[in-house]
XYZ file of C-alpha atoms in Angstrom:
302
model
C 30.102 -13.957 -47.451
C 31.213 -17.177 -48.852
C 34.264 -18.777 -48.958
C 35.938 -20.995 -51.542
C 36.116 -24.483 -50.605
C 40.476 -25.790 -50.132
C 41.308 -27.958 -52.580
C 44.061 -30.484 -51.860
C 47.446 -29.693 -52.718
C 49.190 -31.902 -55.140
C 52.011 -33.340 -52.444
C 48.634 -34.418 -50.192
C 46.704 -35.601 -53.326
C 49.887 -37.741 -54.107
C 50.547 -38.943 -50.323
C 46.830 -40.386 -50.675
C 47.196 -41.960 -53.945
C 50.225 -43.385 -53.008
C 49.514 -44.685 -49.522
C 46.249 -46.547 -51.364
C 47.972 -47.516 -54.156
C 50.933 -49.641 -51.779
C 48.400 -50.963 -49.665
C 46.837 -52.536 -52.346
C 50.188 -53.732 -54.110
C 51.476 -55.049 -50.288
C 48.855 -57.615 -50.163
C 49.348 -58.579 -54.114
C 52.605 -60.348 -53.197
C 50.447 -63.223 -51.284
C 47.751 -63.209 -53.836
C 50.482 -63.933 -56.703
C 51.339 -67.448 -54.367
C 47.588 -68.712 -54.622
C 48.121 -68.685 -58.323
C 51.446 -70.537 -58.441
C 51.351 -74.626 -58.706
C 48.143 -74.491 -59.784
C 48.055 -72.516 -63.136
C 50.872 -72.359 -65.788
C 52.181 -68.420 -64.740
C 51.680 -67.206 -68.020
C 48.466 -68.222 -68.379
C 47.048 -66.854 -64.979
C 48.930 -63.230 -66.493
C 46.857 -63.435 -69.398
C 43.799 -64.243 -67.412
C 44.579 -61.599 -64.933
C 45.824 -58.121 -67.530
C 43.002 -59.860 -70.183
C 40.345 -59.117 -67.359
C 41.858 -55.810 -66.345
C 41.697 -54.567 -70.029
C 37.685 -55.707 -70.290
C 37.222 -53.862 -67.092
C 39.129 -50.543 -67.912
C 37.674 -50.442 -71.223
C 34.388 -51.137 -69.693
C 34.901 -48.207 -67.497
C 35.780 -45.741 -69.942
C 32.419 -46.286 -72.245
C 30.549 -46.431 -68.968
C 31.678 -42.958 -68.461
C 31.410 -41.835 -72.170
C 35.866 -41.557 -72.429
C 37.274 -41.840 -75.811
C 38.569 -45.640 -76.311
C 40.117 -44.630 -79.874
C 43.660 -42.965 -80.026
C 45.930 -42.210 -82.540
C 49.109 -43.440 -83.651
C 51.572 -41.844 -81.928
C 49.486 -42.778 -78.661
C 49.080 -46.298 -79.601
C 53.094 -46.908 -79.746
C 53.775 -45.718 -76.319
C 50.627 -48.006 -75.074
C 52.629 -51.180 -76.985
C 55.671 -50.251 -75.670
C 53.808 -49.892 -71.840
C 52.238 -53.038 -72.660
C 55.360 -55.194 -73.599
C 57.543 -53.708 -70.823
C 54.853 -53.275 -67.540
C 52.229 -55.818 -68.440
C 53.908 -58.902 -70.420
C 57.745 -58.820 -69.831
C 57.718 -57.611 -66.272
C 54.489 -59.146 -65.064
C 55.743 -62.786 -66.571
C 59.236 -62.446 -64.691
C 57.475 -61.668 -61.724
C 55.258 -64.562 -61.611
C 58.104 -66.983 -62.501
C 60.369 -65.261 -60.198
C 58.254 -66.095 -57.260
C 58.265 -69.499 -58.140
C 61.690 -70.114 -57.575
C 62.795 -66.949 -54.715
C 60.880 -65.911 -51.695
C 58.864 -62.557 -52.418
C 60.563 -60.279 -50.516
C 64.142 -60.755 -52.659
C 61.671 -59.619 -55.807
C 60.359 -56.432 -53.279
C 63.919 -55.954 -52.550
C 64.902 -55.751 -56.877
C 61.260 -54.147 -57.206
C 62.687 -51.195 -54.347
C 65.326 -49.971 -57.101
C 62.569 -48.978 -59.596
C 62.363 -45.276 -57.790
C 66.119 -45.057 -58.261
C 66.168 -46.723 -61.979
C 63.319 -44.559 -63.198
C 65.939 -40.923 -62.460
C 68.244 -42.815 -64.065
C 66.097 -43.511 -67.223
C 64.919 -40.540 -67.609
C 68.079 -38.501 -66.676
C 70.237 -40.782 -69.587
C 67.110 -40.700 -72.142
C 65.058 -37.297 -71.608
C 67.526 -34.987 -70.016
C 65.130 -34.887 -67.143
C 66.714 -33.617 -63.886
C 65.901 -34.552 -60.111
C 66.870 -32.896 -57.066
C 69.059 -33.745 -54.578
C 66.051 -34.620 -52.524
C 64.585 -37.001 -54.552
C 67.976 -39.215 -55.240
C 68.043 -39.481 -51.471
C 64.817 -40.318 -51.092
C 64.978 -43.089 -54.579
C 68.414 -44.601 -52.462
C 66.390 -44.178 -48.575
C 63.528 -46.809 -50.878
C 66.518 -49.198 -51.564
C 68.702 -49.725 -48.434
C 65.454 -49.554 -46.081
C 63.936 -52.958 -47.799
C 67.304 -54.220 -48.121
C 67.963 -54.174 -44.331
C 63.726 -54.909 -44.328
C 64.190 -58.069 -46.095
C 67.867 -58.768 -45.499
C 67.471 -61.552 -42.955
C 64.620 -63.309 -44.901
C 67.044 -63.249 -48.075
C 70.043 -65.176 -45.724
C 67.875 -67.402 -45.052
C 66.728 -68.182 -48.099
C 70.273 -68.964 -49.366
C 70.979 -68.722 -53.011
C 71.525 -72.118 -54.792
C 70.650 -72.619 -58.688
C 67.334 -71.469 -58.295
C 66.863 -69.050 -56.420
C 69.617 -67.159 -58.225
C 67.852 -67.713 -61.050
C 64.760 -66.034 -59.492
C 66.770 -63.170 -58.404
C 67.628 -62.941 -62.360
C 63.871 -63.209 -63.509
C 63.487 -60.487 -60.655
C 66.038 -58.238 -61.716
C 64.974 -58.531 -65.435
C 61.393 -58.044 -64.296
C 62.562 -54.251 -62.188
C 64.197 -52.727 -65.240
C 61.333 -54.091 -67.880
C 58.940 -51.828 -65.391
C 61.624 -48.690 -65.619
C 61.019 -49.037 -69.477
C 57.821 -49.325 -68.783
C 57.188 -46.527 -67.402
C 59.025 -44.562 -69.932
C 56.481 -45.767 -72.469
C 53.944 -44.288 -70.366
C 56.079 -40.989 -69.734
C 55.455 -41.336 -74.096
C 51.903 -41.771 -73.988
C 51.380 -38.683 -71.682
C 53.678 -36.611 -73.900
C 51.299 -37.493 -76.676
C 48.233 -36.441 -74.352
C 46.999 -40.052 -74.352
C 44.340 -40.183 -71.459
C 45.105 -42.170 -68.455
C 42.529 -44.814 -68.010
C 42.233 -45.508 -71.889
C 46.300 -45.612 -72.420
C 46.019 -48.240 -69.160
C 43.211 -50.118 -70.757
C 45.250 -50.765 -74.511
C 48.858 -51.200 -72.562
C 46.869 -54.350 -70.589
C 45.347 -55.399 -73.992
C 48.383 -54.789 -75.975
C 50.643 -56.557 -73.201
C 47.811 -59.590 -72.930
C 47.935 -60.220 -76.670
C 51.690 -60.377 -76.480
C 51.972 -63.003 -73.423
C 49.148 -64.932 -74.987
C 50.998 -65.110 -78.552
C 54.118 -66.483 -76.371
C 51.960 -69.280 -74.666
C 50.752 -70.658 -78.090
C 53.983 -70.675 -79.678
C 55.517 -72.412 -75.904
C 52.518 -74.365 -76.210
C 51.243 -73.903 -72.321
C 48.094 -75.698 -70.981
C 45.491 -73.277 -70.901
C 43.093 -73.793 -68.156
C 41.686 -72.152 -65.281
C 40.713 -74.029 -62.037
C 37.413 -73.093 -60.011
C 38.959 -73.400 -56.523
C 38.032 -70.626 -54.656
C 41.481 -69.237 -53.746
C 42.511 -69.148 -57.119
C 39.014 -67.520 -58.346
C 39.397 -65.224 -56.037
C 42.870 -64.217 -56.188
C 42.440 -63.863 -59.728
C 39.713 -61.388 -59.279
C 41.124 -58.966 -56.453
C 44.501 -59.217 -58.554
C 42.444 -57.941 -61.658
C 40.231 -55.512 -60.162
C 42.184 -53.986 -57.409
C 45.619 -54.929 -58.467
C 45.409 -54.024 -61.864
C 42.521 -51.706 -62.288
C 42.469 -49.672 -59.373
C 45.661 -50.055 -58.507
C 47.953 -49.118 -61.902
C 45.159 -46.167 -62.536
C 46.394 -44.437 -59.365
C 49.721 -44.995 -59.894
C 49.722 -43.417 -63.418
C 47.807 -40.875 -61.666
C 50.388 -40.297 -59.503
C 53.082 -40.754 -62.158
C 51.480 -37.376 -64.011
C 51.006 -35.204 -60.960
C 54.614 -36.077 -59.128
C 56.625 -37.741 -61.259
C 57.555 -41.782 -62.511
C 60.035 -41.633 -59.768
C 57.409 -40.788 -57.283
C 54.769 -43.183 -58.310
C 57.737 -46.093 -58.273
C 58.516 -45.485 -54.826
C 55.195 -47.252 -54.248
C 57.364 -50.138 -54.576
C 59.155 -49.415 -51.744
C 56.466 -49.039 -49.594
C 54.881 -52.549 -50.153
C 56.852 -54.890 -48.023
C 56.609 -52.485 -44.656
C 53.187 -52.573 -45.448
C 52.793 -56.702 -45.609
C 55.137 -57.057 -42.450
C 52.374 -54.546 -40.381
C 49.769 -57.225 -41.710
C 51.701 -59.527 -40.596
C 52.037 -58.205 -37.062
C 48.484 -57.139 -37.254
C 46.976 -60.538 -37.968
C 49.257 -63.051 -37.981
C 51.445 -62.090 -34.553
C 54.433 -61.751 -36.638
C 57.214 -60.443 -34.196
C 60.611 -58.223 -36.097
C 63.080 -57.111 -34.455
C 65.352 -53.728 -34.414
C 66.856 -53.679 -37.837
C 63.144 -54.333 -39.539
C 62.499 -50.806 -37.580
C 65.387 -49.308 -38.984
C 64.546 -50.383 -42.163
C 61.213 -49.100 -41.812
C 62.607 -45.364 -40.832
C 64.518 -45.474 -43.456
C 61.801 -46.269 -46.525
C 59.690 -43.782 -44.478
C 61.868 -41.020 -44.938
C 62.768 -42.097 -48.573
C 58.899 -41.160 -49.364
C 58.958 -37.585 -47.435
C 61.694 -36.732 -49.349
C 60.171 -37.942 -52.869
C 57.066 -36.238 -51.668
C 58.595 -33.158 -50.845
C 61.005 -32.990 -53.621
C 60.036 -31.096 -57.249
C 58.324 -33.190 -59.550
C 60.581 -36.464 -60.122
């Protein structure tokens, strides 16, 4: 008698992709500063999405997936690429010039909460009660995360300014990801949509350095080299295919939470190898993002 091998269920399939997907994007915030001071930020976005679209492209001939799409596919990829890989990605970047990182994870923790909003006002697309807790668990858990590091930051000229780029970066994502929410309504495949959004949102940040007139260069120091490629490959690649993975099977809500998830994930590494020490509230805030993701995990698709 045989038996039929268990597949994964989509909440465990999710909690995977999701847990892989934030450990990934909770290292990128240190990666970004090896780039900064040393490259114009534009350029190094070009550089970065410009490799990331070579690469995905590369991977879909490699494994014979259509490259070509139609029109209606094609929109939603330029509207994905302006919003997710030019417009957000370039406040990001400048953002961290002028703020410390975790005040962008703190704007970045919203995106679960923006994208039910988004698609509630636009699409008519309703959540469950679960899933607004869990969106507002993601937002006051790195808030009281990050919340002493922001105080003692202070907030003078430019770092409110950062906080601006920051905040302008969060909702560019949540329109983002609407885009995408287009190009899977139009049946556009994953890693192909992913590959044209990076290409699309390339072109568009490289048009905006000629016209600034930005030095473009690249220096061969090895901690810019290979920032540059682990923010391609694993940052970009690897890292936005699982999340529009995710995005698919539980919802753009879901998927966002990711975002959440990041800075507990660099203050562990920071315990882990660097001796770091927090205290009770960074536990607290910790619980609190924690449960934010059970209950987007266990909540209908959101």
């Amino acid at each position: 008698m045989t038996t039929t091998p268990r597949i994964l269920s989509p909440a465990w399939l999710a909690i995977g992709g999701v847990l892989a997907c934030a450990l990934i994007w909770g290292t990128t915030w240190y990666a970004i500063t090896l780039q900064l001071g040393v490259v114009d930020p534009v350029v190094s976005v070009v550089w970065r999405f410009g490799l990331s679209a070579l690469v995905m492209f590369g991977f879909c001939m490699a494994t014979r997936r259509q490259v070509r799409m139609n029109r209606s596919q094609h929109l939603a990829a330029l509207g994905q690429g302006a919003f997710v890989f030019a417009a957000s990605y370039g406040f990001v970047y400048a953002a961290e010039e002028r703020v410390a990182s975790a005040v962008v994870a703190v704007m970045f923790a919203a995106l679960a909460f923006l994208n039910l909003a988004l698609f509630r006002i636009v699409v008519g697309q309703k959540a469950s009660r679960e899933a607004w807790g869990g969106a507002l668990c993601g937002v006051l858990g790195v808030a009281v995360l990050s919340g002493g590091e922001i105080l003692a930051a202070g907030l003078d000229r430019t770092a409110l300014t950062g906080v601006a780029f920051a905040l302008v970066a969060t909702f560019s994502s949540t329109l983002g990801n609407y885009f995408a929410w287009r190009g899977q309504q139009a049946q556009a495949p994953i890693a192909t949509a992913t590959g044209w959004a990076m290409a699309y949102g390339t072109g568009m940040l490289a048009l905006y350095g000629f016209v600034t007139g930005v030095e473009w260069r690249i220096v061969a120091e090895p901690s810019y080299l290979l920032s540059l490629l682990y923010l391609s490959l694993f940052g970009s690649v690897i890292a936005f295919g699982l999340y529009f993975s995710i995005a698919r099977l539980k919802g753009y809500a879901t998927a966002s939470y990711i975002s959440a998830l990041t800075p507990p994930i660099a203050m562990l590494v920071s315990v882990l190898f660097e001796g770091a020490r927090f205290g009770l509230s960074a536990l607290l805030g910790l619980i609190l993002v924690l449960a934010g993701q059970l209950l987007l995990i266990r909540s209908p698709k959101a």
